PDB file of N, CA and C in Angstrom:
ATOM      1  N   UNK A1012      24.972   0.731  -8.395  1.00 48.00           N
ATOM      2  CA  UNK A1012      24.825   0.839  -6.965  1.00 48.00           C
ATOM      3  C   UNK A1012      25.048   2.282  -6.499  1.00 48.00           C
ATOM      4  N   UNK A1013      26.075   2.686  -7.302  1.00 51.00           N
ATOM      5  CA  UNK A1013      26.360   4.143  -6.832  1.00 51.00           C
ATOM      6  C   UNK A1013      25.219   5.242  -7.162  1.00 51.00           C
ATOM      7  N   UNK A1014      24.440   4.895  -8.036  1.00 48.00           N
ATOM      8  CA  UNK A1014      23.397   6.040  -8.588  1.00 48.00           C
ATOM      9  C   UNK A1014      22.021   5.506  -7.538  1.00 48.00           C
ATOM     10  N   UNK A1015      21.889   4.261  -7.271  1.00 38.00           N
ATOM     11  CA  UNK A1015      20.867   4.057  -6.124  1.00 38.00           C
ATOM     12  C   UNK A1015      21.281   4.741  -4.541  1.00 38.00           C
ATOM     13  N   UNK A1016      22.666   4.878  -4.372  1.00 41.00           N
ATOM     14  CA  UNK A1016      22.786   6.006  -3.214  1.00 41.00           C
ATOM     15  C   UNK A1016      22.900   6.895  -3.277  1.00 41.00           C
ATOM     16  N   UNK A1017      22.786   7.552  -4.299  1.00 46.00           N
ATOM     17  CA  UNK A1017      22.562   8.980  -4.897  1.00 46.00           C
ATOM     18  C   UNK A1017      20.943   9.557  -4.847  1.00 46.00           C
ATOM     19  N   UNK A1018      20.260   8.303  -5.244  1.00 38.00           N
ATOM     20  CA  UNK A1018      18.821   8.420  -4.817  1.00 38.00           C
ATOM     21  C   UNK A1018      18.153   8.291  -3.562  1.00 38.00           C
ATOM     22  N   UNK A1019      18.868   7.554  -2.846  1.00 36.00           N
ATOM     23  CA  UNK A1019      18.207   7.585  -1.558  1.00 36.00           C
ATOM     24  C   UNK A1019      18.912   8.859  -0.942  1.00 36.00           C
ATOM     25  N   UNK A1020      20.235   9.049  -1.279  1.00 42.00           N
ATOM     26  CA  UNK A1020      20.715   9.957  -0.380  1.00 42.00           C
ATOM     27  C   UNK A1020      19.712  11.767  -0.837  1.00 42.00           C
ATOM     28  N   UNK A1021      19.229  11.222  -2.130  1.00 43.00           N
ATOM     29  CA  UNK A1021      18.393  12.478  -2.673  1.00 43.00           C
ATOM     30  C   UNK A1021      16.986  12.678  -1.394  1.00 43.00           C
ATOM     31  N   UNK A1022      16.538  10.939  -1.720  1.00 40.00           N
ATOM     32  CA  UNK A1022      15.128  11.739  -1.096  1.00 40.00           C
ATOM     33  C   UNK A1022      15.425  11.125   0.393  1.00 40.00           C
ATOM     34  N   UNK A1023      16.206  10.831   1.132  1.00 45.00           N
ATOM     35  CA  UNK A1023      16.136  11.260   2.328  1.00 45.00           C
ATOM     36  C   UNK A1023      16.241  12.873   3.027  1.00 45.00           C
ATOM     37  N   UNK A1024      17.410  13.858   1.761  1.00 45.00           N
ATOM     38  CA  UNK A1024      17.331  15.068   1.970  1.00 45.00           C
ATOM     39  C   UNK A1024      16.022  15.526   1.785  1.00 45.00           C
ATOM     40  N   UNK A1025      15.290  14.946   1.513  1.00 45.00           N
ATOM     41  CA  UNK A1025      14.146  15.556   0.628  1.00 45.00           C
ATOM     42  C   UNK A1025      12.920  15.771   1.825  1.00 45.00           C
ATOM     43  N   UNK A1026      13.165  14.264   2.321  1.00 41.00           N
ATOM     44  CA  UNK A1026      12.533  13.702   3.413  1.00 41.00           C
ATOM     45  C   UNK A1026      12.361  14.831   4.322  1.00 41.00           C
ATOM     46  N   UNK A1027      13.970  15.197   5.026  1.00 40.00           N
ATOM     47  CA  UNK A1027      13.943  16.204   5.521  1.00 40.00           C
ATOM     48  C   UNK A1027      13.429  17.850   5.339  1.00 40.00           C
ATOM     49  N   UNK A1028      13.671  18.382   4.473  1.00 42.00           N
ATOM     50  CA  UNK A1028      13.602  19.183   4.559  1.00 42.00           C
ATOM     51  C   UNK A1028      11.601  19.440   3.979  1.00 42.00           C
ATOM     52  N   UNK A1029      11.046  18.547   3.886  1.00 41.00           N
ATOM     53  CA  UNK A1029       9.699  18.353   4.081  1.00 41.00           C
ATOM     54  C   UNK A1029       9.318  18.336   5.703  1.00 41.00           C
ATOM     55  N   UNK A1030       9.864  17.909   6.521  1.00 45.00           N
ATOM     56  CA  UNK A1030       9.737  17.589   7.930  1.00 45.00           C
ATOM     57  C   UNK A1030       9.885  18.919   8.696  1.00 45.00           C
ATOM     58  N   UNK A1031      11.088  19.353   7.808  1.00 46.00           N
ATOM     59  CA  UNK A1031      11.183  20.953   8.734  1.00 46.00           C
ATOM     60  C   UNK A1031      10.042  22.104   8.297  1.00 46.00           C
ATOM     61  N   UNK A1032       9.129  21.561   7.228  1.00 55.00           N
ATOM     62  CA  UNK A1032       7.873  22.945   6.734  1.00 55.00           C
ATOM     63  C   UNK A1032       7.343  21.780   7.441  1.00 55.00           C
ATOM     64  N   UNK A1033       6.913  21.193   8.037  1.00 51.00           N
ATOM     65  CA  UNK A1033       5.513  20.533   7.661  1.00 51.00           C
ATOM     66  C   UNK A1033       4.917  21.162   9.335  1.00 51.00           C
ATOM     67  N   UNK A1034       3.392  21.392   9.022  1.00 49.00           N
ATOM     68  CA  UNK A1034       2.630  21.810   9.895  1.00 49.00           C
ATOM     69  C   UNK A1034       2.737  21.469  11.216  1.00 49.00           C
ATOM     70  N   UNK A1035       2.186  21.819  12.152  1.00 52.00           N
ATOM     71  CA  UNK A1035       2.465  21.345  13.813  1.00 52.00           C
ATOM     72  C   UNK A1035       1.260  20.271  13.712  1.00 52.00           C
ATOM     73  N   UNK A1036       1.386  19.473  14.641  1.00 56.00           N
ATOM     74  CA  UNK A1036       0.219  18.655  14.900  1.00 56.00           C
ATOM     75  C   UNK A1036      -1.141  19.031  15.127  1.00 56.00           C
ATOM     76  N   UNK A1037      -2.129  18.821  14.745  1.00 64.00           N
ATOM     77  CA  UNK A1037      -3.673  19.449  14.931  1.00 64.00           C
ATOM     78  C   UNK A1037      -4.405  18.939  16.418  1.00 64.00           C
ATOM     79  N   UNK A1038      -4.660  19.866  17.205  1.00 69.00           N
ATOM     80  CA  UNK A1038      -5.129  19.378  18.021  1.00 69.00           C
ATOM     81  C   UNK A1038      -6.685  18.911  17.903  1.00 69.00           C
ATOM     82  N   UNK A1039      -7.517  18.021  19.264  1.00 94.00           N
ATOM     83  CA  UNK A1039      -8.677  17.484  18.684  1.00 94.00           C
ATOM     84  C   UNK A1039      -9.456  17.148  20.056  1.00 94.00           C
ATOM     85  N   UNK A1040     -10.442  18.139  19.726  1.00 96.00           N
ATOM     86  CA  UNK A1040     -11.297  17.712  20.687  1.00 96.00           C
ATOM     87  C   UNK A1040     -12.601  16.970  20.665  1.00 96.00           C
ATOM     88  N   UNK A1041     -13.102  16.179  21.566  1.00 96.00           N
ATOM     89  CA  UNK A1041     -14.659  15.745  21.248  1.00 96.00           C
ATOM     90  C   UNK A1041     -15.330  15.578  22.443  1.00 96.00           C
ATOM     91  N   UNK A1042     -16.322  14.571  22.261  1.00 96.00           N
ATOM     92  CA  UNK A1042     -17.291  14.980  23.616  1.00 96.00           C
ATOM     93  C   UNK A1042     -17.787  16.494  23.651  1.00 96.00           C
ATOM     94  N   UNK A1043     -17.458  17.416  23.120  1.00 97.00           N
ATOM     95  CA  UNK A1043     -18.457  18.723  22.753  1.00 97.00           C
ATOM     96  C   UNK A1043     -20.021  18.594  22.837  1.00 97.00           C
ATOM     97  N   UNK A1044     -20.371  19.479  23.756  1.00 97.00           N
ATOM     98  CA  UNK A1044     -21.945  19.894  23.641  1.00 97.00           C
ATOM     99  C   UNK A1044     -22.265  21.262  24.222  1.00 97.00           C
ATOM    100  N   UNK A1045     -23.225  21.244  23.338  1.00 98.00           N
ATOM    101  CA  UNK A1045     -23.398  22.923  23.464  1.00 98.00           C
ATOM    102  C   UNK A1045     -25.019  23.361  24.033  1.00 98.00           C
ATOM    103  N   UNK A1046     -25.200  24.688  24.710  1.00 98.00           N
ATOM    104  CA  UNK A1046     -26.687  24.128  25.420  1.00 98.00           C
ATOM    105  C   UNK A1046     -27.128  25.777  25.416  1.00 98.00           C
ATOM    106  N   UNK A1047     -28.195  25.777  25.125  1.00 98.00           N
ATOM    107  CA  UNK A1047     -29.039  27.409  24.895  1.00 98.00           C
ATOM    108  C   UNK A1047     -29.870  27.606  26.129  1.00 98.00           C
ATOM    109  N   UNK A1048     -29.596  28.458  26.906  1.00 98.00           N
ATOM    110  CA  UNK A1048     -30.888  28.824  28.390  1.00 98.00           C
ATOM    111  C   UNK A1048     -31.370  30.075  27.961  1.00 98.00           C
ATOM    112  N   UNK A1049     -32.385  29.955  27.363  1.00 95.00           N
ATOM    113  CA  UNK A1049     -33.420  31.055  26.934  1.00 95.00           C
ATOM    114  C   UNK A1049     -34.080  32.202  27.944  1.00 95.00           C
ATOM    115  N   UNK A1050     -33.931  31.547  29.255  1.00 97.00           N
ATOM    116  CA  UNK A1050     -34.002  32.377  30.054  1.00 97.00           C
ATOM    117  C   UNK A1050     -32.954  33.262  31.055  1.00 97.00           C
ATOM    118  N   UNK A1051     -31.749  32.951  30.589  1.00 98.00           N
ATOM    119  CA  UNK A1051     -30.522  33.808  30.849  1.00 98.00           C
ATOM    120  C   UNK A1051     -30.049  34.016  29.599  1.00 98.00           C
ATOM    121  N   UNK A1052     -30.474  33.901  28.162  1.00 98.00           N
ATOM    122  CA  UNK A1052     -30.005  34.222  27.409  1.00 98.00           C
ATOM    123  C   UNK A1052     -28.717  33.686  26.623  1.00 98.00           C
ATOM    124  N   UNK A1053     -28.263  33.104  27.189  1.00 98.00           N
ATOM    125  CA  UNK A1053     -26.621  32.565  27.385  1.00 98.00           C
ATOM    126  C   UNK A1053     -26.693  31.479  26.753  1.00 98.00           C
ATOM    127  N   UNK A1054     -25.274  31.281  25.832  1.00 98.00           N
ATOM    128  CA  UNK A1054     -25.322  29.697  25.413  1.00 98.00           C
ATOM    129  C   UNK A1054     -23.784  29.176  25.583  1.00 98.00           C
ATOM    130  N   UNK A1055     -23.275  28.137  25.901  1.00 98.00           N
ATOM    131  CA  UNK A1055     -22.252  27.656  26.071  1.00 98.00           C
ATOM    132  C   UNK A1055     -21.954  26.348  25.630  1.00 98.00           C
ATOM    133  N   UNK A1056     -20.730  25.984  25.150  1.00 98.00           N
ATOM    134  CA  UNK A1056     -19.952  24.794  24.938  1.00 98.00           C
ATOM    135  C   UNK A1056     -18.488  24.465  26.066  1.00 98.00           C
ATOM    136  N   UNK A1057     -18.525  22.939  26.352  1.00 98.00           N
ATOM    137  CA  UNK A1057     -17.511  22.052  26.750  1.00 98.00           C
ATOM    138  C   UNK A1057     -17.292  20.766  26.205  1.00 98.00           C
ATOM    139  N   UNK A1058     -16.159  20.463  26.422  1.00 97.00           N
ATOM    140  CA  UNK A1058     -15.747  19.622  25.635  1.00 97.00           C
ATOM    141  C   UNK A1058     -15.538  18.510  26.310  1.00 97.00           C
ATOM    142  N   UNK A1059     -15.647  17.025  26.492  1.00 96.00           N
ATOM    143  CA  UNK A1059     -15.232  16.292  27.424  1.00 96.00           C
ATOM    144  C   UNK A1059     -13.752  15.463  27.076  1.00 96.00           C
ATOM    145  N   UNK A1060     -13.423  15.322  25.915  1.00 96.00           N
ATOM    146  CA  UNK A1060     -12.456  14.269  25.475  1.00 96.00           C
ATOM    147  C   UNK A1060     -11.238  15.160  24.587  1.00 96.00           C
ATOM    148  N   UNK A1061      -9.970  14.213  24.815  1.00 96.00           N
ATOM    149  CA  UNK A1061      -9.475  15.405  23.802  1.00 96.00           C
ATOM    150  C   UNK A1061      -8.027  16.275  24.528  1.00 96.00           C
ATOM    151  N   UNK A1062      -7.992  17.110  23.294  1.00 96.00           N
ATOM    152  CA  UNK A1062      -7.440  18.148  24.262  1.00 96.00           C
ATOM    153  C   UNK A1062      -7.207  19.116  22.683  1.00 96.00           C
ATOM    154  N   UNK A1063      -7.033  20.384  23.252  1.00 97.00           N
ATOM    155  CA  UNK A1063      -7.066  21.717  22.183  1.00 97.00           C
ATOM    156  C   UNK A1063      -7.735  22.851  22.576  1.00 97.00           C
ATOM    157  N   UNK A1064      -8.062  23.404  21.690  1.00 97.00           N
ATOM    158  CA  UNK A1064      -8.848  25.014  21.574  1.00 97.00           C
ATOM    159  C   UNK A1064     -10.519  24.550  21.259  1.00 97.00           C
ATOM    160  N   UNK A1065     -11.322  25.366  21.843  1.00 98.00           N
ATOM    161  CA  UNK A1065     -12.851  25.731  21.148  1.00 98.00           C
ATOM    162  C   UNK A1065     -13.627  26.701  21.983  1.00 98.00           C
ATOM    163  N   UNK A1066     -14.425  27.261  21.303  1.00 98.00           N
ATOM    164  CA  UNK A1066     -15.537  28.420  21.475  1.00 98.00           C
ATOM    165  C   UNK A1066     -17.019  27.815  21.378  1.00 98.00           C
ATOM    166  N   UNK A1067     -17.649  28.793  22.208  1.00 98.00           N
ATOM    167  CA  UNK A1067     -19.088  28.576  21.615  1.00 98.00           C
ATOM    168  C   UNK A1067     -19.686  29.529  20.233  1.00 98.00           C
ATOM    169  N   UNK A1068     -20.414  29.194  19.740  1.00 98.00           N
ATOM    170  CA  UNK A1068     -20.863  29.933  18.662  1.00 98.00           C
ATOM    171  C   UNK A1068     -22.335  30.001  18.477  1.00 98.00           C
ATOM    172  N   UNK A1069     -22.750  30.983  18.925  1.00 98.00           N
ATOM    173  CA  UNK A1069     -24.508  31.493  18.330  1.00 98.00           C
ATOM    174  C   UNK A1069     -25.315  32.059  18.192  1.00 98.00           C
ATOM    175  N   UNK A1070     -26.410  31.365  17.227  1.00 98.00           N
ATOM    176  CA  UNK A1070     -27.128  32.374  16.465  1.00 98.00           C
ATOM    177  C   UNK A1070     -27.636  33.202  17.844  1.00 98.00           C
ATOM    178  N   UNK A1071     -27.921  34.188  16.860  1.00 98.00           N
ATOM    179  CA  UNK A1071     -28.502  35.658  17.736  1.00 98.00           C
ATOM    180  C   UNK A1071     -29.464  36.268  17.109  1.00 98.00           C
ATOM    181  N   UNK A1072     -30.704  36.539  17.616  1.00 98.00           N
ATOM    182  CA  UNK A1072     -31.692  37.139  16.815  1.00 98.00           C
ATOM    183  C   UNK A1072     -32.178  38.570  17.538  1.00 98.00           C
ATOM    184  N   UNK A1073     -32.009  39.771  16.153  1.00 96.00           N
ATOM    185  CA  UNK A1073     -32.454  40.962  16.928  1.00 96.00           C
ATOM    186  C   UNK A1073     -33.761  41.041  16.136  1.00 96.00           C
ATOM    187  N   UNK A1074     -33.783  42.443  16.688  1.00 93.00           N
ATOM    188  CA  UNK A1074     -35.242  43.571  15.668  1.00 93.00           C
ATOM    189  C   UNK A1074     -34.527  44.139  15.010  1.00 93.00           C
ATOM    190  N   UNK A1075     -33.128  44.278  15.132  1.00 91.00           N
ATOM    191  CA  UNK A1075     -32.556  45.243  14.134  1.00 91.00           C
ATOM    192  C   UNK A1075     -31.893  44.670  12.842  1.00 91.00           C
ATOM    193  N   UNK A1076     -31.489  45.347  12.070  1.00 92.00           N
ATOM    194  CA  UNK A1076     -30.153  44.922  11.145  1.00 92.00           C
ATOM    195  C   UNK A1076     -29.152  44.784  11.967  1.00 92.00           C
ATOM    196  N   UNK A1077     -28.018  43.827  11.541  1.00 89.00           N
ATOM    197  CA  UNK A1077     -28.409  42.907  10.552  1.00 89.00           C
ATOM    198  C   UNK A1077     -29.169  41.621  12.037  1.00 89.00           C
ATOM    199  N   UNK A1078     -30.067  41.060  11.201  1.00 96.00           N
ATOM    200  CA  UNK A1078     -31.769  40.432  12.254  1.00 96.00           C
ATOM    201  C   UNK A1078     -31.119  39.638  13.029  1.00 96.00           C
ATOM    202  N   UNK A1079     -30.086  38.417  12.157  1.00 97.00           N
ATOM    203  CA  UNK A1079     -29.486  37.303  12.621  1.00 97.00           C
ATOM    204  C   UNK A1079     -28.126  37.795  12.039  1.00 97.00           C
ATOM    205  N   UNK A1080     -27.031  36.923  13.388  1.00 97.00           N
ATOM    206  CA  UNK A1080     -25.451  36.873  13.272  1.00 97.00           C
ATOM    207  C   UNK A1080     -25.202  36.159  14.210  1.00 97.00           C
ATOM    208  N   UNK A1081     -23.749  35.536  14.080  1.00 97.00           N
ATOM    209  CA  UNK A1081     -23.729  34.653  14.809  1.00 97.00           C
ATOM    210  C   UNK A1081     -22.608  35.315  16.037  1.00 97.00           C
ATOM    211  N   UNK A1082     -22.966  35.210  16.813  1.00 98.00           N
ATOM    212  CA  UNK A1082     -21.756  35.569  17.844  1.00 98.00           C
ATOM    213  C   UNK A1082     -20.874  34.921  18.451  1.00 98.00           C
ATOM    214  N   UNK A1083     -20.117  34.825  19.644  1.00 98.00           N
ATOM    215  CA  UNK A1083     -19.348  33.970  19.637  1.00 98.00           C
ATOM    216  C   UNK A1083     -18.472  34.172  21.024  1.00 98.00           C
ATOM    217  N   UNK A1084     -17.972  33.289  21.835  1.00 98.00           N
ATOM    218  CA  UNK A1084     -17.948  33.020  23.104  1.00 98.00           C
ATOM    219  C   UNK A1084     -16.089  33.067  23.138  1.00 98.00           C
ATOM    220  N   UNK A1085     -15.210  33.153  24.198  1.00 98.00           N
ATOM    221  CA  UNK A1085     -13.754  33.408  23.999  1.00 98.00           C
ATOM    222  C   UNK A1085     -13.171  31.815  23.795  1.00 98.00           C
ATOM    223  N   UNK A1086     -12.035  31.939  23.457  1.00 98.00           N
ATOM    224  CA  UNK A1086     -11.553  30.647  22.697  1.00 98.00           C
ATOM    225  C   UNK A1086     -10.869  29.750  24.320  1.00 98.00           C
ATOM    226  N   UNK A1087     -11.342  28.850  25.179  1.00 98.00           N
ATOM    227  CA  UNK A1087     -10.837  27.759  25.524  1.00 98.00           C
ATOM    228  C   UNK A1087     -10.191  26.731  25.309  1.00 98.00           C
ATOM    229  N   UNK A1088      -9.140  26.482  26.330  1.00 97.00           N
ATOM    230  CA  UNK A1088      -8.230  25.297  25.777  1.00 97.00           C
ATOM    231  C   UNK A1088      -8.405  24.050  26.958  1.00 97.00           C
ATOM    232  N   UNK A1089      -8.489  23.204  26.597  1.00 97.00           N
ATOM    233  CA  UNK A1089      -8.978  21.778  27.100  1.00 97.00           C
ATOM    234  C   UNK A1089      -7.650  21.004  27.267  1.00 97.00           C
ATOM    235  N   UNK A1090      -7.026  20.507  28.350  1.00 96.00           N
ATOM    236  CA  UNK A1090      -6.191  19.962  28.053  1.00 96.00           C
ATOM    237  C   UNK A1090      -6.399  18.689  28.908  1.00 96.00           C
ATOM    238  N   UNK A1091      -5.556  17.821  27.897  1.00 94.00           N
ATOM    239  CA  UNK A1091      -5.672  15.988  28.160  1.00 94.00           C
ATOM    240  C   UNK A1091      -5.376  15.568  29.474  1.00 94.00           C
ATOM    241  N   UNK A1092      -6.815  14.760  29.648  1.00 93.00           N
ATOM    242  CA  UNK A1092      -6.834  13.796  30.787  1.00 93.00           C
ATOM    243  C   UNK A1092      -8.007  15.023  32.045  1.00 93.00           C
ATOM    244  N   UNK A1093      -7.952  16.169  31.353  1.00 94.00           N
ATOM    245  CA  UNK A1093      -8.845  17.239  32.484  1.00 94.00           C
ATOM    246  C   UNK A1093     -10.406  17.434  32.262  1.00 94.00           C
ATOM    247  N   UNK A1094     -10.910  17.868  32.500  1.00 91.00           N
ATOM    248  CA  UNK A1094     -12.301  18.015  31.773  1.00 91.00           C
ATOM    249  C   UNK A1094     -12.183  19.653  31.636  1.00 91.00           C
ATOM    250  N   UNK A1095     -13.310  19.708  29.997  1.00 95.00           N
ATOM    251  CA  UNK A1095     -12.725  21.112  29.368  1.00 95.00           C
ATOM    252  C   UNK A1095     -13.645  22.466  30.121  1.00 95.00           C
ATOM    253  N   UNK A1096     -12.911  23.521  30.165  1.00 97.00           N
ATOM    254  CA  UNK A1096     -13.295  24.784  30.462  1.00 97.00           C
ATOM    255  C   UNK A1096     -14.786  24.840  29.707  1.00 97.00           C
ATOM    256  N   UNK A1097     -16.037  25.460  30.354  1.00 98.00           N
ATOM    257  CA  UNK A1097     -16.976  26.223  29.426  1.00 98.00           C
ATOM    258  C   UNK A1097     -16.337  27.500  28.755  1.00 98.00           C
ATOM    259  N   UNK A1098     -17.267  27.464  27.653  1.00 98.00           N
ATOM    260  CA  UNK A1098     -17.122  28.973  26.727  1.00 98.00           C
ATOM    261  C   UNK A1098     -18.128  29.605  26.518  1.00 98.00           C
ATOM    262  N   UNK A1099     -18.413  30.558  27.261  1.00 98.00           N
ATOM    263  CA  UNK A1099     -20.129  30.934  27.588  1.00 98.00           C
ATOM    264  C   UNK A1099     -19.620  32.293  26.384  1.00 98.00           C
ATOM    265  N   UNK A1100     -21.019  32.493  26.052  1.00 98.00           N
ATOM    266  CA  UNK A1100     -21.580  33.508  25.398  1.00 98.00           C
ATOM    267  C   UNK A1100     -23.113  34.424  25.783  1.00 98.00           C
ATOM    268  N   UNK A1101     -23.321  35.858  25.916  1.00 98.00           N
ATOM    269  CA  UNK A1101     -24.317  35.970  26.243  1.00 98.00           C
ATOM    270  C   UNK A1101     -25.260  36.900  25.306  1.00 98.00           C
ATOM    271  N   UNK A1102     -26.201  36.930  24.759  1.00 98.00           N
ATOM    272  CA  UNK A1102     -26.992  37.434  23.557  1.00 98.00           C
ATOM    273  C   UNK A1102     -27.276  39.016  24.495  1.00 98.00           C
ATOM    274  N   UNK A1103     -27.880  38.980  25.891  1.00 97.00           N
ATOM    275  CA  UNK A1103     -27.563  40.176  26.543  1.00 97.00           C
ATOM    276  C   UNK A1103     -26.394  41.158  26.059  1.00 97.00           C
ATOM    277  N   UNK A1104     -25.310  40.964  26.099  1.00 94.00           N
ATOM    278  CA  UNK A1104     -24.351  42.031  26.128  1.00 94.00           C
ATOM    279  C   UNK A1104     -24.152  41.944  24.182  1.00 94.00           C
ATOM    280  N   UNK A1105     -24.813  41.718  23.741  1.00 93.00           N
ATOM    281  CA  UNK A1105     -24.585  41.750  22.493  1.00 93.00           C
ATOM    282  C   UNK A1105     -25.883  42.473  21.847  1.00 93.00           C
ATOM    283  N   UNK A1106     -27.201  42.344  22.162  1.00 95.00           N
ATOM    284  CA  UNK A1106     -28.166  43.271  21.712  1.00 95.00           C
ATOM    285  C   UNK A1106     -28.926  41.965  21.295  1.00 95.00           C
ATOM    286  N   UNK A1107     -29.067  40.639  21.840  1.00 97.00           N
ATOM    287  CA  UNK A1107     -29.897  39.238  20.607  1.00 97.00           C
ATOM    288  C   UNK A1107     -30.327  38.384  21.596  1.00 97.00           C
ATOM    289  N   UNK A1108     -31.225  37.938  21.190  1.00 98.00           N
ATOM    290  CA  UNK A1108     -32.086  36.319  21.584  1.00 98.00           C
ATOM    291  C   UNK A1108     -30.793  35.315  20.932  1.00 98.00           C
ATOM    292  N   UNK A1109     -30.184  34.793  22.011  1.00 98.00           N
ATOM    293  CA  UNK A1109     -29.347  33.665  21.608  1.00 98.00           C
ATOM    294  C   UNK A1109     -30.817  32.333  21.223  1.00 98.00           C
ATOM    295  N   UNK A1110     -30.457  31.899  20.187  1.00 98.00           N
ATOM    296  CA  UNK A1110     -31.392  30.549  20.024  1.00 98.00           C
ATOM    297  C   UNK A1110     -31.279  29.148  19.628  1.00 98.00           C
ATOM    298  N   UNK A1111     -29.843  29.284  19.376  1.00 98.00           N
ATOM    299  CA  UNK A1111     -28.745  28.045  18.697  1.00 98.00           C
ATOM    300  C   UNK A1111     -27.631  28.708  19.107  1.00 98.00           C
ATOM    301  N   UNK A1112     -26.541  26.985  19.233  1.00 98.00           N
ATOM    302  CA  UNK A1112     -25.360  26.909  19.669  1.00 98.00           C
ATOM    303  C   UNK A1112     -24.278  26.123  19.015  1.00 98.00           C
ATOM    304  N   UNK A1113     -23.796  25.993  18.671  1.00 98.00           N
ATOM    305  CA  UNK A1113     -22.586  24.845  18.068  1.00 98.00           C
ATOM    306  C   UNK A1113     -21.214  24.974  18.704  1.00 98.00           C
ATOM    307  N   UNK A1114     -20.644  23.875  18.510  1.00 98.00           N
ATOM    308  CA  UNK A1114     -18.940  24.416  19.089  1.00 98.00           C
ATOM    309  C   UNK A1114     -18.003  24.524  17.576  1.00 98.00           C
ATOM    310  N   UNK A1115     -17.033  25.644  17.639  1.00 97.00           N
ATOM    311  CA  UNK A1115     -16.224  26.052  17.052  1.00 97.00           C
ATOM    312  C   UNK A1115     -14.548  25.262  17.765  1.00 97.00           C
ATOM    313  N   UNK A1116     -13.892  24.356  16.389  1.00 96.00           N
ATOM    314  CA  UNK A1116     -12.632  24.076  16.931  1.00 96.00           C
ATOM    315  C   UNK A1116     -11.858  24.361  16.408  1.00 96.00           C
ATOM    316  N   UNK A1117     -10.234  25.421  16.807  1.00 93.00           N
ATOM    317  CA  UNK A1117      -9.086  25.091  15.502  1.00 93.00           C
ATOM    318  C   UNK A1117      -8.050  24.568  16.852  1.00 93.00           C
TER     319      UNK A1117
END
């Protein structure tokens, strides 16, 4: 009996001190959509559900090197129960034909 509370008393320490490294919670967003206006150039993402961080992200097409890259819009935070901030991006101030969009989350 005494060596079975030796074991629990092991991995409950154990327990702990796993609890004190362990990562923060991941935040999570969804309802994301992202939308390209070819005639302002601009592409943006929002998020509807959720709550956390995300950007817009997109392709960009020049005449120059390098042709295609992807660019990328400032990081928004969405928080629960609100509806999320846009994250605009514009191929104008960057030198590109924005032509695709995706959302970026951490």
């Amino acid at each position: 009996m005494r060596n079975f509370a030796r074991v629990l008393t092991a991995v409950a320490g154990g327990t702990i001190v796993l609890a004190g490294i362990a990562t923060p919670a991941h935040a999570e967003v969804w309802g994301c959509y992202t939308d390209v206006d070819t005639r302002t150039n601009v592409a943006g993402a929002a998020c509807t559900g959720g709550f956390g961080s995300y950007r817009v992200a997109a392709k960009c097409n020049s005449a120059h090197y390098p042709y295609t890259r992807t660019v990328v819009g400032p990081w928004v935070t969405k928080v629960s129960g609100q509806p999320g901030p846009a994250s605009i991006v514009s191929g104008d101030s960057q030198g590109c034909h924005v032509v695709e969009a995706w959302t970026q989350v951490r």
